[in-house]
Short mmCIF file of C-alpha atoms in Angstrom, two decimals:
data_model
loop_
_atom_site.label_atom_id
_atom_site.label_comp_id
_atom_site.label_asym_id
_atom_site.label_seq_id
_atom_site.Cartn_x
_atom_site.Cartn_y
_atom_site.Cartn_z
CA UNK A 1 -48.46 -48.31 -92.68
CA UNK A 2 -48.86 -45.01 -90.88
CA UNK A 3 -51.57 -42.55 -91.83
CA UNK A 4 -50.59 -40.11 -94.55
CA UNK A 5 -51.29 -36.41 -94.08
CA UNK A 6 -54.68 -36.69 -95.79
CA UNK A 7 -55.77 -39.50 -93.47
CA UNK A 8 -54.51 -37.56 -90.45
CA UNK A 9 -56.66 -34.58 -91.43
CA UNK A 10 -59.72 -36.82 -91.82
CA UNK A 11 -59.04 -38.38 -88.42
CA UNK A 12 -58.74 -34.95 -86.77
CA UNK A 13 -61.99 -33.74 -88.33
CA UNK A 14 -63.80 -36.93 -87.34
CA UNK A 15 -62.68 -37.08 -83.71
CA UNK A 16 -61.93 -33.48 -82.77
CA UNK A 17 -64.90 -31.59 -84.26
CA UNK A 18 -68.68 -31.87 -84.30
CA UNK A 19 -68.72 -32.06 -88.12
CA UNK A 20 -69.69 -34.95 -90.31
CA UNK A 21 -67.10 -35.76 -92.97
CA UNK A 22 -67.52 -36.28 -96.72
CA UNK A 23 -64.39 -37.86 -98.16
CA UNK A 24 -63.61 -37.66 -101.87
CA UNK A 25 -61.53 -40.81 -102.18
CA UNK A 26 -59.68 -41.47 -105.41
CA UNK A 27 -58.82 -44.94 -106.75
CA UNK A 28 -56.51 -47.01 -104.55
CA UNK A 29 -56.30 -44.37 -101.82
CA UNK A 30 -57.16 -46.65 -98.90
CA UNK A 31 -60.74 -45.55 -98.24
CA UNK A 32 -61.77 -48.83 -96.57
CA UNK A 33 -58.62 -48.85 -94.46
CA UNK A 34 -59.33 -45.27 -93.40
CA UNK A 35 -62.93 -46.01 -92.39
CA UNK A 36 -61.94 -49.15 -90.49
CA UNK A 37 -59.21 -47.25 -88.66
CA UNK A 38 -61.74 -44.68 -87.49
CA UNK A 39 -64.22 -47.39 -86.45
CA UNK A 40 -61.51 -49.14 -84.47
CA UNK A 41 -60.84 -46.03 -82.40
CA UNK A 42 -64.41 -45.10 -81.43
CA UNK A 43 -64.80 -45.00 -77.66
CA UNK A 44 -66.67 -47.39 -75.41
CA UNK A 45 -69.88 -45.35 -75.41
CA UNK A 46 -70.18 -45.21 -79.21
CA UNK A 47 -72.21 -47.43 -81.47
CA UNK A 48 -71.50 -47.43 -85.19
CA UNK A 49 -72.77 -48.97 -88.40
CA UNK A 50 -70.95 -49.38 -91.69
CA UNK A 51 -73.26 -49.33 -94.70
CA UNK A 52 -72.11 -51.08 -97.87
CA UNK A 53 -73.72 -51.99 -101.18
CA UNK A 54 -73.56 -55.78 -101.24
CA UNK A 55 -73.21 -58.77 -98.96
CA UNK A 56 -69.72 -59.62 -100.21
CA UNK A 57 -68.36 -56.23 -99.08
CA UNK A 58 -70.29 -56.51 -95.81
CA UNK A 59 -68.70 -59.91 -95.19
CA UNK A 60 -65.22 -58.49 -95.77
CA UNK A 61 -65.94 -55.56 -93.45
CA UNK A 62 -67.25 -57.88 -90.73
CA UNK A 63 -64.11 -60.03 -90.92
CA UNK A 64 -61.90 -56.96 -90.52
CA UNK A 65 -64.04 -55.49 -87.73
CA UNK A 66 -63.96 -58.80 -85.87
CA UNK A 67 -60.17 -58.84 -86.09
CA UNK A 68 -60.02 -55.67 -83.98
CA UNK A 69 -60.22 -55.62 -80.21
CA UNK A 70 -63.01 -53.07 -80.31
CA UNK A 71 -63.96 -50.94 -77.36
CA UNK A 72 -67.10 -49.86 -79.18
CA UNK A 73 -69.84 -51.69 -81.01
CA UNK A 74 -69.54 -51.34 -84.79
CA UNK A 75 -71.49 -53.51 -87.18
CA UNK A 76 -71.66 -53.78 -90.96
CA UNK A 77 -74.81 -54.06 -93.05
CA UNK A 78 -76.22 -53.40 -96.47
CA UNK A 79 -78.86 -50.67 -96.65
CA UNK A 80 -81.36 -53.32 -97.79
CA UNK A 81 -80.71 -55.53 -94.76
CA UNK A 82 -80.96 -52.57 -92.43
CA UNK A 83 -84.21 -51.41 -94.03
CA UNK A 84 -85.69 -54.88 -93.70
CA UNK A 85 -84.81 -54.92 -90.01
CA UNK A 86 -86.78 -51.71 -89.58
CA UNK A 87 -89.74 -53.27 -91.40
CA UNK A 88 -89.52 -56.40 -89.24
CA UNK A 89 -89.84 -54.32 -86.05
CA UNK A 90 -93.07 -52.74 -87.26
CA UNK A 91 -94.90 -55.22 -89.48
CA UNK A 92 -95.70 -58.84 -90.14
CA UNK A 93 -94.35 -59.53 -93.60
CA UNK A 94 -93.16 -61.99 -96.18
CA UNK A 95 -90.27 -61.40 -98.58
CA UNK A 96 -91.47 -62.20 -102.11
CA UNK A 97 -89.33 -61.38 -105.13
CA UNK A 98 -92.36 -61.96 -107.35
CA UNK A 99 -94.47 -59.25 -105.72
CA UNK A 100 -94.84 -57.30 -108.96
CA UNK A 101 -96.39 -60.28 -110.74
CA UNK A 102 -98.87 -60.73 -107.89
CA UNK A 103 -99.90 -57.09 -108.28
CA UNK A 104 -100.01 -57.42 -112.05
CA UNK A 105 -102.23 -60.49 -111.81
CA UNK A 106 -104.68 -58.45 -109.74
CA UNK A 107 -104.61 -55.72 -112.39
CA UNK A 108 -105.11 -58.28 -115.16
CA UNK A 109 -108.13 -59.82 -113.43
CA UNK A 110 -109.83 -56.48 -112.79
CA UNK A 111 -109.23 -54.75 -116.13
CA UNK A 112 -109.54 -55.27 -119.87
CA UNK A 113 -105.88 -56.23 -120.36
CA UNK A 114 -107.04 -59.65 -121.48
CA UNK A 115 -108.39 -58.00 -124.66
CA UNK A 116 -104.87 -57.04 -125.74
CA UNK A 117 -102.78 -59.22 -128.01
CA UNK A 118 -100.07 -61.30 -126.37
CA UNK A 119 -97.35 -59.01 -127.72
CA UNK A 120 -99.19 -55.87 -126.55
CA UNK A 121 -99.72 -57.37 -123.13
CA UNK A 122 -96.03 -58.30 -122.78
CA UNK A 123 -94.98 -54.75 -123.67
CA UNK A 124 -97.47 -53.39 -121.12
CA UNK A 125 -96.32 -55.79 -118.40
CA UNK A 126 -92.63 -54.98 -118.77
CA UNK A 127 -93.36 -51.25 -118.96
CA UNK A 128 -95.34 -51.44 -115.73
CA UNK A 129 -92.57 -53.44 -114.09
CA UNK A 130 -90.05 -50.69 -114.82
CA UNK A 131 -92.47 -48.00 -113.69
CA UNK A 132 -93.04 -49.89 -110.43
CA UNK A 133 -89.29 -50.15 -109.82
CA UNK A 134 -88.28 -46.63 -110.75
CA UNK A 135 -91.21 -44.92 -109.03
CA UNK A 136 -89.89 -46.24 -105.73
CA UNK A 137 -86.21 -45.60 -106.48
CA UNK A 138 -86.93 -42.00 -107.50
CA UNK A 139 -89.73 -41.52 -104.95
CA UNK A 140 -92.26 -40.25 -107.48
CA UNK A 141 -95.38 -41.77 -109.01
CA UNK A 142 -95.57 -39.12 -111.72
CA UNK A 143 -95.47 -40.87 -115.11
CA UNK A 144 -93.69 -38.02 -116.93
CA UNK A 145 -90.98 -37.71 -114.29
CA UNK A 146 -90.31 -41.46 -114.32
CA UNK A 147 -90.28 -41.49 -118.11
CA UNK A 148 -87.76 -38.67 -118.28
CA UNK A 149 -85.50 -40.32 -115.71
CA UNK A 150 -85.75 -43.69 -117.48
CA UNK A 151 -84.46 -42.18 -120.73
CA UNK A 152 -81.42 -40.87 -118.86
CA UNK A 153 -80.89 -44.42 -117.58
CA UNK A 154 -81.10 -45.92 -121.07
CA UNK A 155 -84.41 -47.68 -120.46
CA UNK A 156 -86.54 -48.12 -123.58
CA UNK A 157 -89.39 -50.23 -122.15
CA UNK A 158 -91.52 -47.32 -120.92
CA UNK A 159 -93.60 -46.17 -123.89
CA UNK A 160 -95.48 -42.91 -124.34
CA UNK A 161 -98.97 -44.26 -125.01
CA UNK A 162 -101.95 -43.08 -122.99
CA UNK A 163 -103.10 -46.68 -122.45
CA UNK A 164 -99.98 -47.39 -120.39
CA UNK A 165 -100.53 -44.22 -118.35
CA UNK A 166 -104.11 -45.28 -117.61
CA UNK A 167 -103.03 -48.74 -116.46
CA UNK A 168 -100.24 -47.17 -114.38
CA UNK A 169 -102.79 -45.17 -112.38
CA UNK A 170 -104.78 -48.33 -111.70
CA UNK A 171 -101.63 -50.27 -110.84
CA UNK A 172 -100.67 -47.62 -108.27
CA UNK A 173 -104.05 -47.99 -106.58
CA UNK A 174 -103.56 -51.76 -106.38
CA UNK A 175 -100.01 -51.37 -105.07
CA UNK A 176 -101.10 -48.92 -102.40
CA UNK A 177 -103.86 -51.29 -101.34
CA UNK A 178 -101.41 -54.18 -100.99
CA UNK A 179 -98.85 -52.04 -99.14
CA UNK A 180 -101.42 -50.96 -96.56
CA UNK A 181 -102.56 -54.46 -95.70
CA UNK A 182 -101.64 -55.66 -92.24
CA UNK A 183 -99.59 -58.54 -93.72
CA UNK A 184 -96.97 -57.04 -96.01
CA UNK A 185 -95.41 -58.44 -99.15
CA UNK A 186 -91.87 -57.11 -99.43
CA UNK A 187 -89.65 -57.30 -102.49
CA UNK A 188 -86.00 -56.21 -102.74
CA UNK A 189 -86.76 -52.53 -103.43
CA UNK A 190 -89.39 -52.46 -100.65
CA UNK A 191 -86.63 -53.18 -98.16
CA UNK A 192 -85.51 -49.60 -98.79
CA UNK A 193 -88.90 -48.17 -99.74
CA UNK A 194 -91.08 -49.24 -96.81
CA UNK A 195 -89.10 -47.39 -94.08
CA UNK A 196 -89.49 -44.23 -96.18
CA UNK A 197 -93.09 -44.86 -97.31
CA UNK A 198 -94.27 -45.55 -93.77
CA UNK A 199 -92.05 -42.86 -92.22
CA UNK A 200 -90.44 -45.33 -89.81
CA UNK A 201 -88.04 -44.14 -87.13
CA UNK A 202 -84.57 -45.50 -86.46
CA UNK A 203 -84.18 -46.38 -82.78
CA UNK A 204 -80.97 -48.43 -82.97
CA UNK A 205 -78.95 -45.71 -81.22
CA UNK A 206 -76.15 -45.41 -83.77
CA UNK A 207 -73.88 -42.54 -82.82
CA UNK A 208 -71.65 -42.86 -85.88
CA UNK A 209 -72.68 -43.90 -89.38
CA UNK A 210 -70.15 -44.92 -92.05
CA UNK A 211 -71.27 -44.90 -95.71
CA UNK A 212 -69.13 -46.53 -98.40
CA UNK A 213 -69.37 -45.78 -102.16
CA UNK A 214 -71.59 -42.82 -101.36
CA UNK A 215 -71.48 -41.58 -104.96
CA UNK A 216 -73.78 -44.46 -105.93
CA UNK A 217 -76.71 -43.76 -103.58
CA UNK A 218 -80.13 -43.43 -105.16
CA UNK A 219 -82.69 -40.84 -104.06
CA UNK A 220 -84.41 -43.61 -102.08
CA UNK A 221 -81.17 -44.68 -100.38
CA UNK A 222 -80.48 -41.08 -99.41
CA UNK A 223 -83.88 -40.90 -97.70
CA UNK A 224 -83.17 -44.09 -95.75
CA UNK A 225 -79.74 -42.70 -94.81
CA UNK A 226 -81.47 -39.58 -93.50
CA UNK A 227 -83.74 -41.75 -91.35
CA UNK A 228 -80.70 -43.50 -89.83
CA UNK A 229 -79.03 -40.15 -89.12
CA UNK A 230 -82.20 -38.76 -87.52
CA UNK A 231 -81.82 -41.25 -84.67
CA UNK A 232 -81.84 -39.36 -81.35
CA UNK A 233 -78.41 -40.78 -80.48
CA UNK A 234 -76.81 -39.81 -83.80
CA UNK A 235 -73.59 -37.74 -83.53
CA UNK A 236 -72.10 -37.67 -87.03
CA UNK A 237 -71.47 -39.62 -90.21
CA UNK A 238 -68.55 -40.17 -92.54
CA UNK A 239 -69.41 -40.79 -96.18
CA UNK A 240 -66.67 -41.97 -98.52
CA UNK A 241 -66.88 -41.99 -102.29
CA UNK A 242 -65.80 -40.39 -105.55
CA UNK A 243 -68.10 -38.58 -107.95
CA UNK A 244 -65.55 -39.31 -110.70
CA UNK A 245 -66.36 -43.00 -110.25
CA UNK A 246 -70.15 -42.62 -110.31
CA UNK A 247 -71.08 -45.08 -113.08
CA UNK A 248 -74.30 -46.70 -111.87
CA UNK A 249 -76.93 -44.19 -112.98
CA UNK A 250 -78.31 -46.93 -115.27
CA UNK A 251 -79.24 -48.87 -112.11
CA UNK A 252 -80.95 -45.93 -110.42
CA UNK A 253 -78.07 -44.21 -108.63
CA UNK A 254 -78.45 -40.46 -108.47
CA UNK A 255 -75.91 -38.59 -110.58
CA UNK A 256 -75.93 -35.92 -107.83
CA UNK A 257 -75.48 -38.37 -104.96
CA UNK A 258 -72.05 -37.16 -103.86
CA UNK A 259 -73.20 -33.53 -103.95
CA UNK A 260 -76.36 -34.42 -102.00
CA UNK A 261 -74.25 -35.35 -98.97
CA UNK A 262 -73.06 -31.74 -98.82
CA UNK A 263 -76.62 -30.62 -98.07
CA UNK A 264 -76.63 -32.38 -94.67
CA UNK A 265 -75.96 -30.24 -91.60
CA UNK A 266 -72.34 -29.52 -90.59
CA UNK A 267 -70.55 -31.43 -93.33
CA UNK A 268 -66.90 -30.87 -94.22
CA UNK A 269 -65.49 -32.27 -97.48
CA UNK A 270 -61.92 -33.58 -97.40
CA UNK A 271 -59.75 -35.25 -100.07
CA UNK A 272 -58.18 -38.70 -99.96
CA UNK A 273 -56.11 -38.49 -103.11
CA UNK A 274 -52.81 -40.33 -102.60
CA UNK A 275 -53.10 -43.50 -104.69
CA UNK A 276 -51.16 -46.50 -103.44
CA UNK A 277 -52.36 -48.50 -106.46
CA UNK A 278 -51.46 -46.47 -109.54
CA UNK A 279 -47.89 -45.59 -110.54
CA UNK A 280 -47.10 -42.09 -111.91
CA UNK A 281 -47.61 -42.98 -115.57
CA UNK A 282 -51.14 -44.19 -114.77
CA UNK A 283 -52.00 -41.23 -112.54
CA UNK A 284 -50.80 -38.92 -115.34
CA UNK A 285 -53.36 -40.54 -117.62
CA UNK A 286 -56.05 -40.28 -114.94
CA UNK A 287 -55.30 -36.60 -114.40
CA UNK A 288 -55.95 -35.98 -118.10
CA UNK A 289 -59.51 -37.18 -117.44
CA UNK A 290 -59.99 -35.61 -113.98
CA UNK A 291 -57.48 -33.74 -111.87
CA UNK A 292 -56.62 -34.79 -108.35
CA UNK A 293 -54.86 -38.18 -108.19
CA UNK A 294 -51.41 -38.20 -106.54
CA UNK A 295 -49.17 -41.28 -106.92
CA UNK A 296 -47.57 -42.77 -103.81
CA UNK A 297 -45.18 -44.77 -105.99
CA UNK A 298 -42.30 -42.84 -107.51
CA UNK A 299 -41.79 -44.98 -110.62
CA UNK A 300 -42.90 -48.03 -112.57
CA UNK A 301 -45.76 -48.93 -114.87
CA UNK A 302 -46.32 -48.43 -118.58
CA UNK A 303 -48.82 -47.12 -121.12
CA UNK A 304 -49.10 -48.68 -124.58
CA UNK A 305 -51.28 -49.27 -127.62
CA UNK A 306 -51.94 -52.86 -128.73
CA UNK A 307 -53.87 -54.49 -131.59
CA UNK A 308 -55.35 -57.91 -132.30
CA UNK A 309 -51.84 -59.03 -133.36
CA UNK A 310 -50.79 -58.70 -129.71
CA UNK A 311 -53.51 -60.96 -128.24
CA UNK A 312 -51.17 -63.94 -128.02
CA UNK A 313 -48.78 -61.96 -125.79
CA UNK A 314 -51.38 -60.93 -123.18
CA UNK A 315 -50.26 -62.44 -119.84
CA UNK A 316 -52.43 -64.86 -117.90
CA UNK A 317 -54.62 -63.29 -115.19
CA UNK A 318 -54.74 -59.97 -117.08
CA UNK A 319 -57.91 -57.86 -117.04
CA UNK A 320 -59.49 -56.89 -120.38
CA UNK A 321 -62.20 -54.22 -120.19
CA UNK A 322 -64.73 -52.86 -122.63
CA UNK A 323 -67.57 -50.34 -122.61
CA UNK A 324 -69.87 -52.86 -124.31
CA UNK A 325 -70.46 -56.59 -124.02
CA UNK A 326 -70.38 -57.68 -127.69
CA UNK A 327 -66.66 -56.90 -128.21
CA UNK A 328 -65.84 -58.94 -125.10
CA UNK A 329 -67.54 -61.97 -126.65
CA UNK A 330 -65.67 -61.55 -129.92
CA UNK A 331 -62.39 -61.06 -128.06
CA UNK A 332 -63.00 -64.19 -126.02
CA UNK A 333 -63.27 -66.27 -129.20
CA UNK A 334 -60.11 -64.62 -130.60
CA UNK A 335 -58.21 -65.39 -127.38
CA UNK A 336 -59.48 -68.97 -127.37
CA UNK A 337 -58.17 -69.37 -130.93
CA UNK A 338 -54.76 -68.33 -129.59
CA UNK A 339 -54.98 -71.04 -126.94
CA UNK A 340 -55.60 -68.58 -124.12
CA UNK A 341 -57.72 -69.49 -121.10
CA UNK A 342 -60.24 -66.76 -120.40
CA UNK A 343 -63.70 -66.06 -119.03
CA UNK A 344 -66.22 -63.20 -118.81
CA UNK A 345 -66.90 -61.73 -115.37
CA UNK A 346 -70.57 -61.72 -114.32
CA UNK A 347 -73.09 -64.49 -114.93
CA UNK A 348 -75.77 -61.89 -115.66
CA UNK A 349 -73.74 -60.24 -118.44
CA UNK A 350 -76.10 -61.46 -121.17
CA UNK A 351 -79.30 -60.49 -119.33
CA UNK A 352 -79.67 -57.25 -121.26
CA UNK A 353 -79.18 -58.98 -124.62
CA UNK A 354 -81.69 -61.71 -123.75
CA UNK A 355 -84.19 -59.11 -122.59
CA UNK A 356 -83.98 -57.07 -125.76
CA UNK A 357 -84.17 -60.25 -127.88
CA UNK A 358 -86.88 -61.91 -125.81
CA UNK A 359 -89.44 -62.20 -128.64
CA UNK A 360 -86.82 -64.01 -130.76
CA UNK A 361 -85.46 -66.40 -128.12
CA UNK A 362 -87.53 -69.40 -129.23
CA UNK A 363 -86.92 -68.97 -132.94
CA UNK A 364 -84.08 -70.76 -134.70
CA UNK A 365 -81.01 -68.55 -134.67
CA UNK A 366 -81.06 -67.72 -138.40
CA UNK A 367 -84.69 -66.59 -138.22
CA UNK A 368 -83.99 -64.71 -134.98
CA UNK A 369 -81.15 -62.79 -136.64
CA UNK A 370 -83.18 -62.11 -139.78
CA UNK A 371 -86.19 -60.81 -137.86
CA UNK A 372 -84.17 -58.77 -135.38
CA UNK A 373 -82.23 -57.14 -138.23
CA UNK A 374 -85.53 -56.23 -139.87
CA UNK A 375 -86.63 -54.62 -136.60
CA UNK A 376 -83.30 -52.77 -136.41
CA UNK A 377 -83.89 -51.38 -139.89
CA UNK A 378 -87.36 -50.16 -138.92
CA UNK A 379 -86.03 -48.58 -135.74
CA UNK A 380 -83.36 -46.75 -137.73
CA UNK A 381 -86.11 -44.81 -139.51
CA UNK A 382 -87.21 -43.06 -136.30
CA UNK A 383 -84.06 -42.28 -134.33
CA UNK A 384 -85.35 -38.86 -133.32
CA UNK A 385 -87.40 -40.62 -130.64
CA UNK A 386 -85.22 -41.14 -127.54
CA UNK A 387 -86.98 -44.38 -126.66
CA UNK A 388 -86.45 -45.70 -130.19
CA UNK A 389 -82.79 -44.66 -130.17
CA UNK A 390 -82.14 -46.53 -126.95
CA UNK A 391 -83.92 -49.63 -128.26
CA UNK A 392 -81.96 -49.37 -131.54
CA UNK A 393 -78.50 -49.34 -129.92
CA UNK A 394 -79.39 -52.04 -127.39
CA UNK A 395 -80.79 -54.27 -130.14
CA UNK A 396 -77.71 -53.68 -132.30
CA UNK A 397 -75.48 -54.72 -129.39
CA UNK A 398 -77.60 -57.85 -128.85
CA UNK A 399 -77.46 -58.74 -132.56
CA UNK A 400 -73.65 -58.41 -132.49
CA UNK A 401 -73.51 -60.83 -129.54
CA UNK A 402 -75.84 -63.34 -131.20
CA UNK A 403 -73.94 -63.08 -134.51
CA UNK A 404 -70.72 -63.93 -132.68
CA UNK A 405 -72.35 -66.93 -131.00
CA UNK A 406 -73.77 -68.08 -134.33
CA UNK A 407 -70.38 -67.87 -136.04
CA UNK A 408 -68.46 -69.73 -133.34
CA UNK A 409 -70.84 -72.36 -131.91
CA UNK A 410 -71.69 -75.51 -133.86
CA UNK A 411 -75.31 -76.62 -133.48
CA UNK A 412 -77.65 -78.63 -135.73
CA UNK A 413 -79.61 -76.54 -138.23
CA UNK A 414 -82.76 -75.06 -136.68
CA UNK A 415 -81.40 -74.79 -133.11
CA UNK A 416 -83.22 -72.10 -131.16
CA UNK A 417 -81.51 -68.93 -130.03
CA UNK A 418 -82.16 -69.73 -126.37
CA UNK A 419 -79.89 -72.80 -126.67
CA UNK A 420 -77.02 -70.62 -127.87
CA UNK A 421 -77.38 -68.42 -124.81
CA UNK A 422 -77.53 -71.54 -122.63
CA UNK A 423 -74.27 -72.86 -124.08
CA UNK A 424 -72.68 -69.43 -123.63
CA UNK A 425 -72.85 -69.91 -119.85
CA UNK A 426 -69.48 -71.67 -120.23
CA UNK A 427 -68.03 -68.17 -120.78
CA UNK A 428 -68.61 -67.33 -117.11
CA UNK A 429 -66.77 -70.27 -115.55
CA UNK A 430 -63.65 -68.94 -113.85
CA UNK A 431 -60.48 -70.98 -114.02
CA UNK A 432 -57.02 -70.59 -112.54
CA UNK A 433 -54.60 -68.33 -114.43
CA UNK A 434 -57.33 -67.23 -116.85
CA UNK A 435 -57.54 -63.84 -118.51
CA UNK A 436 -60.58 -61.98 -117.16
CA UNK A 437 -62.84 -60.09 -119.57
CA UNK A 438 -65.27 -57.60 -118.05
CA UNK A 439 -67.44 -54.65 -118.82
CA UNK A 440 -66.15 -51.51 -117.13
CA UNK A 441 -69.30 -51.42 -114.99
CA UNK A 442 -68.53 -54.84 -113.51
CA UNK A 443 -64.86 -54.05 -112.97
CA UNK A 444 -65.53 -51.54 -110.19
CA UNK A 445 -63.54 -52.56 -107.13
CA UNK A 446 -61.02 -54.64 -109.10
CA UNK A 447 -57.35 -53.94 -109.69
CA UNK A 448 -54.82 -55.71 -111.88
CA UNK A 449 -51.18 -55.20 -112.89
CA UNK A 450 -52.12 -55.61 -116.58
CA UNK A 451 -55.25 -53.85 -117.82
CA UNK A 452 -56.42 -53.57 -121.42
CA UNK A 453 -59.27 -51.38 -122.73
CA UNK A 454 -60.91 -52.47 -126.00
CA UNK A 455 -61.64 -49.89 -128.73
CA UNK A 456 -61.92 -46.84 -126.49
CA UNK A 457 -62.14 -44.32 -129.35
CA UNK A 458 -64.86 -46.25 -131.16
CA UNK A 459 -67.04 -47.11 -128.18
CA UNK A 460 -66.62 -44.23 -125.73
CA UNK A 461 -68.58 -42.13 -125.22
CA UNK A 462 -71.56 -44.33 -126.04
CA UNK A 463 -73.81 -43.17 -128.87
CA UNK A 464 -76.68 -43.35 -126.35
CA UNK A 465 -75.08 -40.57 -124.29
CA UNK A 466 -77.06 -37.58 -125.54
CA UNK A 467 -77.30 -35.35 -122.46
CA UNK A 468 -74.78 -33.86 -120.06
CA UNK A 469 -75.46 -36.36 -117.25
CA UNK A 470 -74.92 -39.39 -119.47
CA UNK A 471 -71.78 -37.87 -121.02
CA UNK A 472 -70.35 -37.39 -117.52
CA UNK A 473 -71.13 -41.04 -116.77
CA UNK A 474 -69.15 -42.02 -119.89
CA UNK A 475 -66.21 -39.89 -118.75
CA UNK A 476 -66.43 -41.58 -115.36
CA UNK A 477 -66.35 -45.01 -117.02
CA UNK A 478 -63.08 -44.09 -118.73
CA UNK A 479 -61.66 -42.94 -115.38
CA UNK A 480 -62.70 -46.20 -113.71
CA UNK A 481 -61.19 -48.30 -116.52
CA UNK A 482 -57.75 -46.66 -116.38
CA UNK A 483 -57.70 -46.67 -112.57
CA UNK A 484 -58.02 -50.47 -112.41
CA UNK A 485 -54.34 -50.71 -113.37
CA UNK A 486 -51.70 -51.09 -110.67
CA UNK A 487 -48.86 -51.26 -113.20
CA UNK A 488 -49.49 -51.48 -116.96
CA UNK A 489 -52.36 -50.09 -119.05
CA UNK A 490 -52.91 -50.71 -122.77
CA UNK A 491 -55.40 -49.40 -125.29
CA UNK A 492 -56.38 -52.52 -127.21
CA UNK A 493 -57.58 -51.68 -130.72
CA UNK A 494 -59.25 -54.63 -132.42
CA UNK A 495 -60.85 -54.72 -135.88
CA UNK A 496 -63.76 -57.10 -135.58
CA UNK A 497 -65.44 -58.72 -138.56
CA UNK A 498 -68.81 -57.06 -139.17
#
């Protein structure tokens, strides 16, 4: 297919000017195709790198790049892999995913933590773990700043107490000591953090840098991107993304990431808004949420409202989305009762529920539900506290999941909660022709001719969305959900048993 007029304008700006290009690319507008087309036509003296978020996307990009007869050298990499390469050129190191626990053990052995109760120590340990992670992602060690940012992300583990703040100061001293040893321990976040922390220089000679999904960069990733672009050989970059599809703030992405690219020198923003995926009836719905999606197709598609009575008529291979996880579990059992094959996308989908229920995991399920409901009642008495509110809604979601497992799995009396979660791993086994159930967050990058969204009015926006940034993220989630459809979209309203 020939370039459309938007792609032609991007191409002209990229090749015929000295400007870098920021592309606002709507759903299904061919952003990857556009970037690959530009990479293909770089000249023999150019050297480029395509930066993507995960190894699966990198693998796909490499396959497509290798299919070209390239006159230039263009490679694909994740930011983490690239950062680790920079570390490897400067230091002797070992990758260790358990680095935090090594640091914590040092803190434990040199402080009075051992005087705390087991429960108090566990709360402290998990709070410090989040502080350690977010301090690097947000490039600040200030407790108050991290705490404020964590609330925006929906993190309840970081408490307000002065004891935690005191231990945090000591932990930072230990971390700095470890980081400045000649033999480095490097965890996943350090792959990005160390090039910034040690002010390393990029000497790879990349003339052109391509950044995909640029709306999801964290503050730390932006700093590493700056390092890459400060290479002496650097000419320009092209960053492609869509601030309307920024939904990963909970994982540390900066809500202002797309706007931050405008602050670089000589940047021109251009639209890529002709959607080859969504028919007019779907783009009409998208334009009610955000303006600026133009359909390439002239007809086709449908919008409808369905209920639980329509579950039996959902076609195989359809995509069912939901804001929350618990309704997906309940819907899976309802579909199974109708004889439908289905599975939940993402083996880590229950991680949040298991984390919030961790002190109940080794109780029998009836006791776990009784005790967690008692905690929920106590939390409900102090919902003015943001941390308590977040914990309350996350615990309620986890209780709904566990209640569904309890009602539908048959185990001997006294079976521990952890065994129910273990059996629930069967939910994540994909099979041919199955209906796919997914949270909206995990559906990013997917498309399907038949998309269903569960209980939009009841669940969106989330009750945890209390500030403007989080409300925008909720609006973005709705935009992402609708834009997964390449043909038919249905609002699926289900009345679940309480």
